[in-house]
Amino acid sequence: MSAKVGVVFGSETDIPVMRQVAETLDSMGVEYEANIISAHRSPALAIEYARTAQDRGIEVIIAGAGLAAHLPGTMAAWTTVPVIGIPVKAGALSGLDALLSIAQMPPGVPVATVGIDGAKNAALLACEILALKYPEIASRLAEMRRTQAEKIGARRGIDLLKEK
Ligand code: RP5
């Protein structure tokens, strides 16, 4: 099966966060490919990746980066495949710089933005986009939501406040 999700990130130092994307997509049975691409250090590769993504069967791109995080916006500038950006916590501003860089895209080139280090939500949002087309992914998401609700439901009651 070919990859539906293109996962890209700016540096090997992003791997601990981006690994959660892989774990979540694996749990949903969604095929993906992963590449280190930097908007600043390998800009030509970034453009080539985004321009060819749709022809290679990629239906959603998840792009993670820290600091002045231009990778998601660069991807979005060169493709109309939906791009989800993950601001990775790094450097003096602990991810706030990346969050604003990714969220504050000028009108006309949207990037869906999750919270700082929000890798799991990025993967789940990608699954929700894919679920519009693939019923099996929709079923797995529904099952995940049911399980999640059951776990919360099992933790009700005033005794919670008395546990040590
Ligand atoms: C960004 O700069 C990367 O996405 C990473 O989060 C950050 C720091 O990169 P390194 O200097 O650790 O390679 O491009």
mmCIF file of C-alpha atoms and ligand atoms in Angstrom:
data_model
loop_
_atom_site.group_PDB
_atom_site.id
_atom_site.type_symbol
_atom_site.label_atom_id
_atom_site.label_comp_id
_atom_site.label_asym_id
_atom_site.label_seq_id
_atom_site.Cartn_x
_atom_site.Cartn_y
_atom_site.Cartn_z
ATOM 1 C CA MET A 1 0.000 0.000 0.000
ATOM 2 C CA SER A 2 1.293 3.455 -0.811
ATOM 3 C CA ALA A 3 1.587 6.215 1.765
ATOM 4 C CA LYS A 4 -1.467 8.428 2.244
ATOM 5 C CA VAL A 5 0.208 10.764 4.744
ATOM 6 C CA GLY A 6 3.498 12.524 4.151
ATOM 7 C CA VAL A 7 5.225 13.205 7.462
ATOM 8 C CA VAL A 8 8.052 15.732 7.235
ATOM 9 C CA PHE A 9 10.101 17.485 9.899
ATOM 10 C CA GLY A 10 13.014 19.845 10.008
ATOM 11 C CA SER A 11 15.629 18.006 12.032
ATOM 12 C CA GLU A 12 16.563 14.743 13.699
ATOM 13 C CA THR A 13 16.005 16.592 16.972
ATOM 14 C CA ASP A 14 12.265 16.604 16.154
ATOM 15 C CA ILE A 15 12.080 12.801 16.132
ATOM 16 C CA PRO A 16 10.938 12.297 19.771
ATOM 17 C CA VAL A 17 7.851 14.422 19.058
ATOM 18 C CA MET A 18 7.258 13.198 15.511
ATOM 19 C CA ARG A 19 7.445 9.576 16.633
ATOM 20 C CA GLN A 20 4.033 10.104 18.240
ATOM 21 C CA VAL A 21 2.639 10.844 14.775
ATOM 22 C CA ALA A 22 3.911 7.475 13.600
ATOM 23 C CA GLU A 23 2.537 5.662 16.639
ATOM 24 C CA THR A 24 -0.911 7.196 16.186
ATOM 25 C CA LEU A 25 -1.052 6.554 12.439
ATOM 26 C CA ASP A 26 0.111 2.978 13.066
ATOM 27 C CA SER A 27 -2.667 2.510 15.606
ATOM 28 C CA MET A 28 -5.170 3.687 12.984
ATOM 29 C CA GLY A 29 -3.698 1.499 10.245
ATOM 30 C CA VAL A 30 -2.850 4.495 8.071
ATOM 31 C CA GLU A 31 0.139 4.264 5.728
ATOM 32 C CA TYR A 32 2.661 7.097 5.849
ATOM 33 C CA GLU A 33 6.140 8.054 4.758
ATOM 34 C CA ALA A 34 8.594 10.064 6.863
ATOM 35 C CA ASN A 35 11.328 12.425 5.690
ATOM 36 C CA ILE A 36 13.617 15.027 7.232
ATOM 37 C CA ILE A 37 13.243 18.164 5.133
ATOM 38 C CA SER A 38 14.113 21.673 6.213
ATOM 39 C CA ALA A 39 12.601 24.835 4.783
ATOM 40 C CA HIS A 40 15.878 26.595 5.597
ATOM 41 C CA ARG A 41 18.607 24.013 5.225
ATOM 42 C CA SER A 42 17.232 22.037 2.265
ATOM 43 C CA PRO A 43 14.771 24.476 0.646
ATOM 44 C CA ALA A 44 14.935 22.954 -2.855
ATOM 45 C CA LEU A 45 14.023 19.544 -1.448
ATOM 46 C CA ALA A 46 11.121 21.068 0.471
ATOM 47 C CA ILE A 47 9.664 22.553 -2.703
ATOM 48 C CA GLU A 48 10.185 19.369 -4.698
ATOM 49 C CA TYR A 49 8.550 17.268 -1.985
ATOM 50 C CA ALA A 50 5.458 19.463 -1.794
ATOM 51 C CA ARG A 51 5.095 19.872 -5.573
ATOM 52 C CA THR A 52 5.193 16.106 -6.199
ATOM 53 C CA ALA A 53 3.241 14.970 -3.133
ATOM 54 C CA GLN A 54 -0.216 14.713 -4.710
ATOM 55 C CA ASP A 55 1.061 12.843 -7.784
ATOM 56 C CA ARG A 56 2.709 10.333 -5.451
ATOM 57 C CA GLY A 57 -0.622 9.655 -3.736
ATOM 58 C CA ILE A 58 -0.106 11.763 -0.619
ATOM 59 C CA GLU A 59 -3.495 13.025 0.639
ATOM 60 C CA VAL A 60 -2.420 14.870 3.794
ATOM 61 C CA ILE A 61 0.929 16.328 4.825
ATOM 62 C CA ILE A 62 1.954 16.595 8.476
ATOM 63 C CA ALA A 63 4.870 18.974 8.904
ATOM 64 C CA GLY A 64 6.671 19.480 12.210
ATOM 65 C CA ALA A 65 9.273 22.130 12.916
ATOM 66 C CA GLY A 66 10.656 24.244 15.714
ATOM 67 C CA LEU A 67 12.025 27.800 16.030
ATOM 68 C CA ALA A 68 11.105 29.960 12.986
ATOM 69 C CA ALA A 69 8.997 27.092 11.712
ATOM 70 C CA HIS A 70 8.500 27.697 8.010
ATOM 71 C CA LEU A 71 8.275 24.088 6.859
ATOM 72 C CA PRO A 72 4.464 23.722 7.104
ATOM 73 C CA GLY A 73 3.907 27.036 5.320
ATOM 74 C CA THR A 74 6.426 26.182 2.632
ATOM 75 C CA MET A 75 4.687 22.861 2.043
ATOM 76 C CA ALA A 76 1.313 24.581 1.839
ATOM 77 C CA ALA A 77 2.634 27.175 -0.600
ATOM 78 C CA TRP A 78 3.582 24.479 -3.104
ATOM 79 C CA THR A 79 0.601 22.139 -2.880
ATOM 80 C CA THR A 80 -3.136 22.143 -2.260
ATOM 81 C CA VAL A 81 -2.885 18.873 -0.336
ATOM 82 C CA PRO A 82 -4.037 19.779 3.216
ATOM 83 C CA VAL A 83 -1.112 20.566 5.496
ATOM 84 C CA ILE A 84 -1.179 20.121 9.276
ATOM 85 C CA GLY A 85 1.612 21.879 11.127
ATOM 86 C CA ILE A 86 3.112 20.792 14.437
ATOM 87 C CA PRO A 87 5.010 23.457 16.357
ATOM 88 C CA VAL A 88 7.881 21.580 18.003
ATOM 89 C CA LYS A 89 9.115 22.803 21.373
ATOM 90 C CA ALA A 90 12.686 24.031 20.954
ATOM 91 C CA GLY A 91 15.010 26.888 21.776
ATOM 92 C CA ALA A 92 14.652 30.006 23.901
ATOM 93 C CA LEU A 93 10.905 30.442 23.349
ATOM 94 C CA SER A 94 9.965 26.780 23.963
ATOM 95 C CA GLY A 95 7.756 26.443 20.885
ATOM 96 C CA LEU A 96 5.808 29.693 21.085
ATOM 97 C CA ASP A 97 7.810 31.016 18.125
ATOM 98 C CA ALA A 98 6.988 27.905 16.096
ATOM 99 C CA LEU A 99 3.314 28.037 17.113
ATOM 100 C CA LEU A 100 2.922 31.594 15.869
ATOM 101 C CA SER A 101 4.963 30.981 12.714
ATOM 102 C CA ILE A 102 2.715 28.095 11.764
ATOM 103 C CA ALA A 103 -0.644 29.504 12.871
ATOM 104 C CA GLN A 104 -0.250 33.017 11.498
ATOM 105 C CA MET A 105 -0.280 32.117 7.803
ATOM 106 C CA PRO A 106 -1.303 34.963 5.512
ATOM 107 C CA PRO A 107 -4.765 34.556 3.920
ATOM 108 C CA GLY A 108 -4.815 32.283 0.866
ATOM 109 C CA VAL A 109 -2.441 29.566 2.050
ATOM 110 C CA PRO A 110 -3.908 27.773 5.066
ATOM 111 C CA VAL A 111 -2.079 25.483 7.457
ATOM 112 C CA ALA A 112 -4.077 23.627 10.104
ATOM 113 C CA THR A 113 -2.172 24.086 13.344
ATOM 114 C CA VAL A 114 -2.153 21.917 16.454
ATOM 115 C CA GLY A 115 -0.725 22.812 19.847
ATOM 116 C CA ILE A 116 2.971 22.802 20.740
ATOM 117 C CA ASP A 117 4.223 19.208 20.417
ATOM 118 C CA GLY A 118 0.644 18.239 19.445
ATOM 119 C CA ALA A 119 1.763 15.287 17.374
ATOM 120 C CA LYS A 120 -1.043 12.946 18.405
ATOM 121 C CA ASN A 121 -3.723 15.443 17.479
ATOM 122 C CA ALA A 122 -2.012 16.143 14.151
ATOM 123 C CA ALA A 123 -2.163 12.452 13.307
ATOM 124 C CA LEU A 124 -5.783 12.165 14.431
ATOM 125 C CA LEU A 125 -6.756 15.205 12.370
ATOM 126 C CA ALA A 126 -5.082 13.630 9.344
ATOM 127 C CA CYS A 127 -7.134 10.483 10.011
ATOM 128 C CA GLU A 128 -10.325 12.565 10.194
ATOM 129 C CA ILE A 129 -9.563 14.103 6.801
ATOM 130 C CA LEU A 130 -8.881 10.676 5.327
ATOM 131 C CA ALA A 131 -11.997 9.258 7.000
ATOM 132 C CA LEU A 132 -14.139 11.352 4.648
ATOM 133 C CA LYS A 133 -12.941 9.048 1.860
ATOM 134 C CA TYR A 134 -11.999 5.801 3.617
ATOM 135 C CA PRO A 135 -14.790 4.164 5.678
ATOM 136 C CA GLU A 136 -12.364 1.807 7.451
ATOM 137 C CA ILE A 137 -10.485 4.782 8.898
ATOM 138 C CA ALA A 138 -13.802 6.353 9.941
ATOM 139 C CA SER A 139 -14.690 3.119 11.784
ATOM 140 C CA ARG A 140 -11.369 3.027 13.626
ATOM 141 C CA LEU A 141 -11.758 6.639 14.682
ATOM 142 C CA ALA A 142 -15.264 5.974 15.972
ATOM 143 C CA GLU A 143 -13.960 2.974 17.934
ATOM 144 C CA MET A 144 -11.141 5.072 19.392
ATOM 145 C CA ARG A 145 -13.629 7.730 20.522
ATOM 146 C CA ARG A 146 -15.849 5.036 22.119
ATOM 147 C CA THR A 147 -12.897 3.586 24.036
ATOM 148 C CA GLN A 148 -11.829 7.056 25.133
ATOM 149 C CA ALA A 149 -15.298 7.866 26.424
ATOM 150 C CA GLU A 150 -15.506 4.534 28.274
ATOM 151 C CA LYS A 151 -12.221 5.240 30.068
ATOM 152 C CA ILE A 152 -13.482 8.627 31.223
ATOM 153 C CA GLY A 153 -16.844 7.143 32.188
ATOM 154 C CA ALA A 154 -15.126 4.546 34.346
ATOM 155 C CA ARG A 155 -13.504 7.305 36.408
ATOM 156 C CA ARG A 156 -16.599 8.991 37.771
ATOM 157 C CA GLY A 157 -17.689 9.477 41.345
ATOM 158 C CA ILE A 158 -16.873 11.406 44.466
ATOM 159 C CA ASP A 159 -14.353 8.761 45.583
ATOM 160 C CA LEU A 160 -11.963 10.169 42.975
ATOM 161 C CA LEU A 161 -11.358 13.094 45.298
ATOM 162 C CA LYS A 162 -10.517 10.814 48.186
ATOM 163 C CA GLU A 163 -7.858 8.724 46.370
ATOM 164 C CA LYS A 164 -4.287 9.247 47.523
HETATM 165 C C1 RP5 B 1 14.045 23.446 13.075
HETATM 166 O O1 RP5 B 1 14.943 23.913 13.980
HETATM 167 C C2 RP5 B 1 13.854 21.994 13.382
HETATM 168 O O2 RP5 B 1 12.552 21.627 13.072
HETATM 169 C C3 RP5 B 1 14.140 21.876 14.858
HETATM 170 O O3 RP5 B 1 12.953 21.832 15.611
HETATM 171 C C4 RP5 B 1 14.881 23.169 15.158
HETATM 172 C C5 RP5 B 1 16.272 22.928 15.666
HETATM 173 O O4 RP5 B 1 16.965 22.139 14.738
HETATM 174 P P1 RP5 B 1 18.410 21.573 15.097
HETATM 175 O O5 RP5 B 1 19.332 22.760 15.212
HETATM 176 O O6 RP5 B 1 18.266 20.835 16.402
HETATM 177 O O7 RP5 B 1 18.776 20.655 13.962
HETATM 178 O O8 RP5 B 1 14.486 23.592 11.768
#
